[in-house]
mmCIF file of C-alpha atoms and ligand atoms in Angstrom:
data_model
loop_
_atom_site.group_PDB
_atom_site.id
_atom_site.type_symbol
_atom_site.label_atom_id
_atom_site.label_comp_id
_atom_site.label_asym_id
_atom_site.label_seq_id
_atom_site.Cartn_x
_atom_site.Cartn_y
_atom_site.Cartn_z
ATOM 1 C CA MET U 1 63.487 -37.048 7.140
ATOM 2 C CA SER U 2 63.731 -35.606 3.795
ATOM 3 C CA THR U 3 60.468 -34.419 1.902
ATOM 4 C CA GLU U 4 60.264 -33.609 -1.302
ATOM 5 C CA ILE U 5 58.950 -30.161 -2.477
ATOM 6 C CA LEU U 6 58.584 -28.995 -6.535
ATOM 7 C CA PHE U 7 59.861 -25.702 -6.993
ATOM 8 C CA ALA U 8 58.220 -24.786 -10.012
ATOM 9 C CA SER U 9 60.432 -22.867 -12.349
ATOM 10 C CA SER U 10 61.670 -23.301 -15.672
ATOM 11 C CA ASN U 11 64.821 -21.349 -14.796
ATOM 12 C CA GLU U 12 67.736 -23.639 -13.830
ATOM 13 C CA HIS U 13 69.684 -20.755 -11.500
ATOM 14 C CA LYS U 14 66.492 -19.875 -9.846
ATOM 15 C CA VAL U 15 66.109 -23.288 -9.029
ATOM 16 C CA ALA U 16 69.838 -24.284 -8.040
ATOM 17 C CA GLU U 17 69.582 -21.276 -5.264
ATOM 18 C CA VAL U 18 66.110 -22.520 -3.762
ATOM 19 C CA ARG U 19 68.033 -25.772 -3.788
ATOM 20 C CA ALA U 20 71.158 -24.546 -1.990
ATOM 21 C CA ILE U 21 68.809 -23.098 1.112
ATOM 22 C CA LEU U 22 66.018 -25.997 1.506
ATOM 23 C CA ASP U 23 68.256 -28.879 1.168
ATOM 24 C CA PRO U 24 70.108 -28.148 4.042
ATOM 25 C CA GLU U 25 66.549 -28.212 6.103
ATOM 26 C CA GLY U 26 65.855 -31.985 4.844
ATOM 27 C CA PHE U 27 64.364 -30.353 1.238
ATOM 28 C CA ILE U 28 64.556 -32.117 -1.373
ATOM 29 C CA VAL U 29 63.735 -29.774 -4.352
ATOM 30 C CA LEU U 30 62.518 -31.269 -7.142
ATOM 31 C CA SER U 31 62.045 -28.914 -10.512
ATOM 32 C CA LEU U 32 60.007 -29.082 -13.413
ATOM 33 C CA GLY U 33 61.861 -31.133 -15.184
ATOM 34 C CA ASP U 34 61.591 -33.990 -12.600
ATOM 35 C CA CYS U 35 58.077 -34.113 -12.799
ATOM 36 C CA GLY U 36 58.071 -36.139 -16.175
ATOM 37 C CA THR U 37 54.794 -34.210 -17.298
ATOM 38 C CA VAL U 38 55.447 -30.926 -18.297
ATOM 39 C CA PRO U 39 53.089 -28.304 -17.432
ATOM 40 C CA PRO U 40 51.655 -25.441 -19.645
ATOM 41 C CA GLU U 41 53.133 -22.609 -18.176
ATOM 42 C CA PRO U 42 50.607 -20.339 -16.836
ATOM 43 C CA LEU U 43 49.947 -16.381 -18.261
ATOM 44 C CA GLU U 44 51.868 -14.198 -15.731
ATOM 45 C CA ASP U 45 49.729 -11.334 -16.271
ATOM 46 C CA GLY U 46 49.839 -10.540 -12.956
ATOM 47 C CA ASP U 47 50.990 -6.670 -11.857
ATOM 48 C CA THR U 48 52.914 -7.435 -8.946
ATOM 49 C CA PHE U 49 55.827 -10.051 -7.803
ATOM 50 C CA GLU U 50 53.240 -11.690 -5.202
ATOM 51 C CA GLU U 51 50.340 -11.972 -7.993
ATOM 52 C CA ASN U 52 52.786 -13.711 -10.689
ATOM 53 C CA ALA U 53 54.513 -16.399 -8.107
ATOM 54 C CA ARG U 54 50.379 -17.105 -6.776
ATOM 55 C CA ILE U 55 49.314 -17.461 -10.444
ATOM 56 C CA LYS U 56 52.628 -19.953 -10.863
ATOM 57 C CA ALA U 57 52.332 -21.786 -7.807
ATOM 58 C CA ILE U 58 48.330 -22.633 -8.089
ATOM 59 C CA ALA U 59 48.148 -23.638 -11.538
ATOM 60 C CA TYR U 60 51.890 -25.896 -10.738
ATOM 61 C CA ALA U 61 50.004 -27.688 -7.614
ATOM 62 C CA ILE U 62 46.738 -28.116 -9.549
ATOM 63 C CA PHE U 63 48.114 -29.590 -12.537
ATOM 64 C CA LEU U 64 50.283 -31.706 -10.943
ATOM 65 C CA GLY U 65 48.162 -32.643 -7.725
ATOM 66 C CA MET U 66 51.415 -31.548 -5.474
ATOM 67 C CA ASN U 67 52.106 -28.907 -3.198
ATOM 68 C CA ALA U 68 54.621 -26.503 -5.540
ATOM 69 C CA LEU U 69 56.476 -23.492 -4.731
ATOM 70 C CA ALA U 70 56.938 -20.735 -7.214
ATOM 71 C CA ASP U 71 59.204 -17.556 -7.472
ATOM 72 C CA ASP U 72 57.837 -14.157 -9.363
ATOM 73 C CA SER U 73 61.185 -11.855 -9.808
ATOM 74 C CA GLY U 74 62.799 -9.197 -10.925
ATOM 75 C CA LEU U 75 64.547 -5.786 -11.102
ATOM 76 C CA ALA U 76 62.920 -2.307 -9.854
ATOM 77 C CA VAL U 77 65.116 0.720 -11.158
ATOM 78 C CA ASP U 78 64.010 4.128 -9.443
ATOM 79 C CA ALA U 79 65.397 6.347 -12.208
ATOM 80 C CA LEU U 80 62.874 3.996 -14.572
ATOM 81 C CA GLY U 81 60.051 4.147 -12.082
ATOM 82 C CA GLY U 82 60.168 0.551 -10.587
ATOM 83 C CA ALA U 83 60.677 -0.782 -14.682
ATOM 84 C CA PRO U 84 61.498 -3.366 -15.692
ATOM 85 C CA GLY U 85 59.596 -5.109 -12.774
ATOM 86 C CA VAL U 86 57.290 -7.783 -13.458
ATOM 87 C CA HIS U 87 58.431 -7.568 -17.057
ATOM 88 C CA SER U 88 62.302 -8.686 -16.222
ATOM 89 C CA ALA U 89 62.370 -11.600 -18.139
ATOM 90 C CA ARG U 90 61.487 -10.835 -21.206
ATOM 91 C CA TYR U 91 62.886 -6.511 -20.953
ATOM 92 C CA ALA U 92 64.103 -6.434 -24.471
ATOM 93 C CA ALA U 93 62.179 -9.096 -26.015
ATOM 94 C CA ILE U 94 64.883 -10.551 -28.262
ATOM 95 C CA GLY U 95 66.465 -13.735 -28.014
ATOM 96 C CA THR U 96 65.760 -17.381 -27.832
ATOM 97 C CA THR U 97 67.823 -18.675 -25.253
ATOM 98 C CA ARG U 98 68.210 -17.648 -21.764
ATOM 99 C CA GLU U 99 71.669 -16.146 -22.593
ATOM 100 C CA GLU U 100 70.365 -14.105 -25.192
ATOM 101 C CA ARG U 101 67.706 -12.653 -23.191
ATOM 102 C CA ASP U 102 69.801 -11.602 -20.372
ATOM 103 C CA GLY U 103 72.287 -9.813 -22.706
ATOM 104 C CA ALA U 104 69.805 -7.843 -24.920
ATOM 105 C CA ASN U 105 67.719 -7.485 -21.249
ATOM 106 C CA ASN U 106 71.132 -6.060 -19.898
ATOM 107 C CA ARG U 107 72.138 -4.032 -22.875
ATOM 108 C CA LYS U 108 68.339 -2.088 -22.796
ATOM 109 C CA LEU U 109 69.347 -1.375 -19.071
ATOM 110 C CA LEU U 110 72.447 0.319 -19.643
ATOM 111 C CA GLU U 111 71.119 2.269 -22.284
ATOM 112 C CA ALA U 112 67.909 3.356 -20.526
ATOM 113 C CA LEU U 113 70.295 4.840 -18.036
ATOM 114 C CA LYS U 114 73.616 6.175 -19.899
ATOM 115 C CA ASP U 115 72.350 9.570 -18.950
ATOM 116 C CA VAL U 116 71.429 8.746 -15.161
ATOM 117 C CA PRO U 117 74.302 9.807 -12.712
ATOM 118 C CA SER U 118 75.349 7.279 -10.272
ATOM 119 C CA GLY U 119 73.766 8.536 -7.696
ATOM 120 C CA LEU U 120 71.043 8.435 -9.293
ATOM 121 C CA ARG U 121 70.738 4.833 -9.969
ATOM 122 C CA GLY U 122 69.759 2.206 -7.113
ATOM 123 C CA ALA U 123 68.290 -0.535 -7.958
ATOM 124 C CA ARG U 124 66.809 -3.681 -6.281
ATOM 125 C CA PHE U 125 66.171 -7.484 -6.793
ATOM 126 C CA VAL U 126 62.917 -8.429 -5.397
ATOM 127 C CA CYS U 127 61.635 -12.096 -4.957
ATOM 128 C CA ALA U 128 57.947 -13.104 -4.146
ATOM 129 C CA MET U 129 57.208 -16.561 -3.289
ATOM 130 C CA CYS U 130 54.103 -18.577 -2.946
ATOM 131 C CA LEU U 131 53.913 -21.811 -1.466
ATOM 132 C CA ALA U 132 50.593 -23.294 -2.681
ATOM 133 C CA SER U 133 48.661 -26.796 -2.174
ATOM 134 C CA LYS U 134 47.390 -29.339 -4.717
ATOM 135 C CA ASP U 135 43.602 -27.873 -3.974
ATOM 136 C CA GLY U 136 45.153 -24.438 -5.284
ATOM 137 C CA THR U 137 45.015 -23.264 -1.721
ATOM 138 C CA VAL U 138 47.625 -20.764 -0.808
ATOM 139 C CA LEU U 139 49.479 -22.435 2.476
ATOM 140 C CA ALA U 140 52.344 -19.423 2.538
ATOM 141 C CA GLU U 141 53.741 -16.093 1.309
ATOM 142 C CA SER U 142 57.242 -14.705 1.393
ATOM 143 C CA ARG U 143 59.502 -11.398 0.296
ATOM 144 C CA GLY U 144 62.831 -10.941 -0.251
ATOM 145 C CA VAL U 145 64.791 -7.468 -1.158
ATOM 146 C CA PHE U 146 68.239 -7.091 -2.885
ATOM 147 C CA GLU U 147 69.414 -3.620 -2.555
ATOM 148 C CA GLY U 148 71.974 -1.871 -5.103
ATOM 149 C CA ARG U 149 72.685 0.490 -8.016
ATOM 150 C CA ILE U 150 73.236 -0.240 -11.455
ATOM 151 C CA GLY U 151 76.735 -0.304 -12.924
ATOM 152 C CA CYS U 152 77.290 1.333 -16.129
ATOM 153 C CA ALA U 153 79.192 -1.513 -17.471
ATOM 154 C CA PRO U 154 78.595 -5.452 -16.692
ATOM 155 C CA ARG U 155 80.882 -7.350 -14.358
ATOM 156 C CA GLY U 156 81.405 -11.054 -13.224
ATOM 157 C CA SER U 157 80.246 -14.334 -14.414
ATOM 158 C CA ASN U 158 78.075 -15.578 -12.009
ATOM 159 C CA GLY U 159 74.339 -16.470 -11.908
ATOM 160 C CA PHE U 160 71.992 -14.745 -14.578
ATOM 161 C CA GLY U 161 70.144 -11.937 -15.300
ATOM 162 C CA TYR U 162 70.961 -8.824 -14.448
ATOM 163 C CA ASP U 163 73.495 -9.902 -12.130
ATOM 164 C CA PRO U 164 76.219 -8.205 -13.513
ATOM 165 C CA LEU U 165 74.728 -5.104 -13.576
ATOM 166 C CA LEU U 166 73.532 -4.716 -9.575
ATOM 167 C CA VAL U 167 76.426 -3.372 -8.033
ATOM 168 C CA LEU U 168 76.068 -3.594 -3.872
ATOM 169 C CA PRO U 169 76.201 -0.704 -1.908
ATOM 170 C CA GLU U 170 78.987 -1.701 0.759
ATOM 171 C CA SER U 171 81.498 -3.575 -1.755
ATOM 172 C CA ASP U 172 80.945 -2.088 -5.046
ATOM 173 C CA GLN U 173 81.433 -5.818 -6.219
ATOM 174 C CA THR U 174 78.224 -6.726 -8.797
ATOM 175 C CA SER U 175 76.116 -9.624 -7.705
ATOM 176 C CA ALA U 176 77.568 -11.778 -10.727
ATOM 177 C CA GLU U 177 80.937 -11.417 -8.852
ATOM 178 C CA LEU U 178 79.454 -13.274 -5.719
ATOM 179 C CA SER U 179 80.181 -17.031 -5.431
ATOM 180 C CA SER U 180 76.589 -18.885 -5.048
ATOM 181 C CA SER U 181 76.414 -18.709 -1.447
ATOM 182 C CA GLU U 182 77.439 -15.223 -0.660
ATOM 183 C CA LYS U 183 74.712 -13.792 -2.813
ATOM 184 C CA ASN U 184 72.286 -16.412 -1.505
ATOM 185 C CA ALA U 185 73.157 -15.068 2.193
ATOM 186 C CA ARG U 186 72.149 -11.521 0.556
ATOM 187 C CA SER U 187 70.220 -11.690 -2.264
ATOM 188 C CA HIS U 188 66.153 -11.425 -2.666
ATOM 189 C CA ARG U 189 65.807 -15.123 -3.495
ATOM 190 C CA GLY U 190 67.800 -16.096 -0.614
ATOM 191 C CA ALA U 191 65.935 -14.375 2.447
ATOM 192 C CA ALA U 192 62.322 -15.391 0.378
ATOM 193 C CA ALA U 193 63.521 -18.753 0.739
ATOM 194 C CA ARG U 194 64.393 -18.992 4.120
ATOM 195 C CA ALA U 195 61.532 -17.388 5.119
ATOM 196 C CA ILE U 196 59.566 -19.884 3.228
ATOM 197 C CA ALA U 197 61.477 -22.667 5.068
ATOM 198 C CA THR U 198 59.718 -22.462 8.088
ATOM 199 C CA ALA U 199 56.472 -22.850 6.093
ATOM 200 C CA LEU U 200 57.014 -26.024 4.597
ATOM 201 C CA ARG U 201 58.582 -27.233 8.012
ATOM 202 C CA GLU U 202 54.915 -26.829 9.336
ATOM 203 C CA VAL U 203 53.536 -28.763 6.039
ATOM 204 C CA ARG U 204 56.126 -31.595 6.570
ATOM 205 C CA ARG U 205 54.445 -32.148 9.961
HETATM 206 P P1 ITT Z 1 60.179 -18.960 -14.135
HETATM 207 O O1 ITT Z 1 58.853 -17.954 -14.122
HETATM 208 O O2 ITT Z 1 60.129 -20.114 -14.714
HETATM 209 O O3 ITT Z 1 60.745 -19.128 -12.696
HETATM 210 P P2 ITT Z 1 61.963 -16.801 -14.949
HETATM 211 O O4 ITT Z 1 63.286 -16.618 -15.229
HETATM 212 O O5 ITT Z 1 60.966 -16.432 -16.005
HETATM 213 O O6 ITT Z 1 61.720 -18.173 -14.422
HETATM 214 P P3 ITT Z 1 61.030 -14.864 -13.682
HETATM 215 O O7 ITT Z 1 59.574 -14.711 -14.402
HETATM 216 O O8 ITT Z 1 60.361 -14.631 -11.953
HETATM 217 O O9 ITT Z 1 61.136 -16.377 -13.790
HETATM 218 O O10 ITT Z 1 61.955 -13.669 -14.308
HETATM 219 C C1 ITT Z 1 62.713 -13.183 -13.472
HETATM 220 C C2 ITT Z 1 63.846 -12.430 -14.278
HETATM 221 O O11 ITT Z 1 63.938 -11.183 -13.587
HETATM 222 C C3 ITT Z 1 64.577 -13.518 -14.575
HETATM 223 O O12 ITT Z 1 64.650 -13.703 -15.826
HETATM 224 C C4 ITT Z 1 65.810 -12.028 -14.630
HETATM 225 O O13 ITT Z 1 65.928 -11.564 -15.500
HETATM 226 C C5 ITT Z 1 65.588 -11.158 -13.547
HETATM 227 N N1 ITT Z 1 66.132 -12.311 -12.268
HETATM 228 C C6 ITT Z 1 65.615 -12.423 -11.015
HETATM 229 N N2 ITT Z 1 66.068 -12.582 -10.147
HETATM 230 C C7 ITT Z 1 67.292 -12.753 -10.679
HETATM 231 C C8 ITT Z 1 68.517 -12.611 -9.889
HETATM 232 O O14 ITT Z 1 68.586 -12.895 -8.595
HETATM 233 N N3 ITT Z 1 69.735 -12.357 -10.462
HETATM 234 C C9 ITT Z 1 69.498 -11.857 -11.936
HETATM 235 N N4 ITT Z 1 68.380 -11.790 -12.507
HETATM 236 C C10 ITT Z 1 67.115 -12.179 -11.575
#
């Protein structure tokens, strides 16, 4: 039995990653583009990934009248006190396309860390996921973390965002040098999506 679930994100890379996890579980993952009406983007003004994931899931679920899953995610860098954190998507505040914004964000991050030695460049991707029902009730929440450190130059062409800068501890590869299935097996989003799948199975019953 297949069940449709909306993953309320405007980021096609995030949608593809979540789809690859939930599809084998028997869920047809719809994106905002599949919904006909494009809902207004809610203001992500929470202080934490969890708060923003809740804001997105609840707003889209109520607007569209259906269960909605949302993720708020980003990069937390130790040497920057956890920044860019919830501001990861628009850290450099430059660029109109996603590619331009990602490139500007990565350049700004490398500049901010230019004097930081390799032993102090620890960082992690964090993903908070929230599943909300059409009346705005939070049905489930999950969190995943992907540990690494920030390299000195971008490497790799897979993925999106800060993937070319996050160097994995064990292999010296960046997240952008992993295949999509390798990234999903280890990543913050992969872990959060696998955890939320359990709640989705309950909702389907
Ligand atoms: P939606 O809010 O529409 O889902 P978004 O891309 O704006 O899309 P966020 O507000 O959660 O999503 O911002 C996440 C940002 O954090 C994202 O744009 C990247 O810059 C970064 N990021 C999150 N997960 C990442 C990953 O797996 N790889 C690389 N960068 C990531």
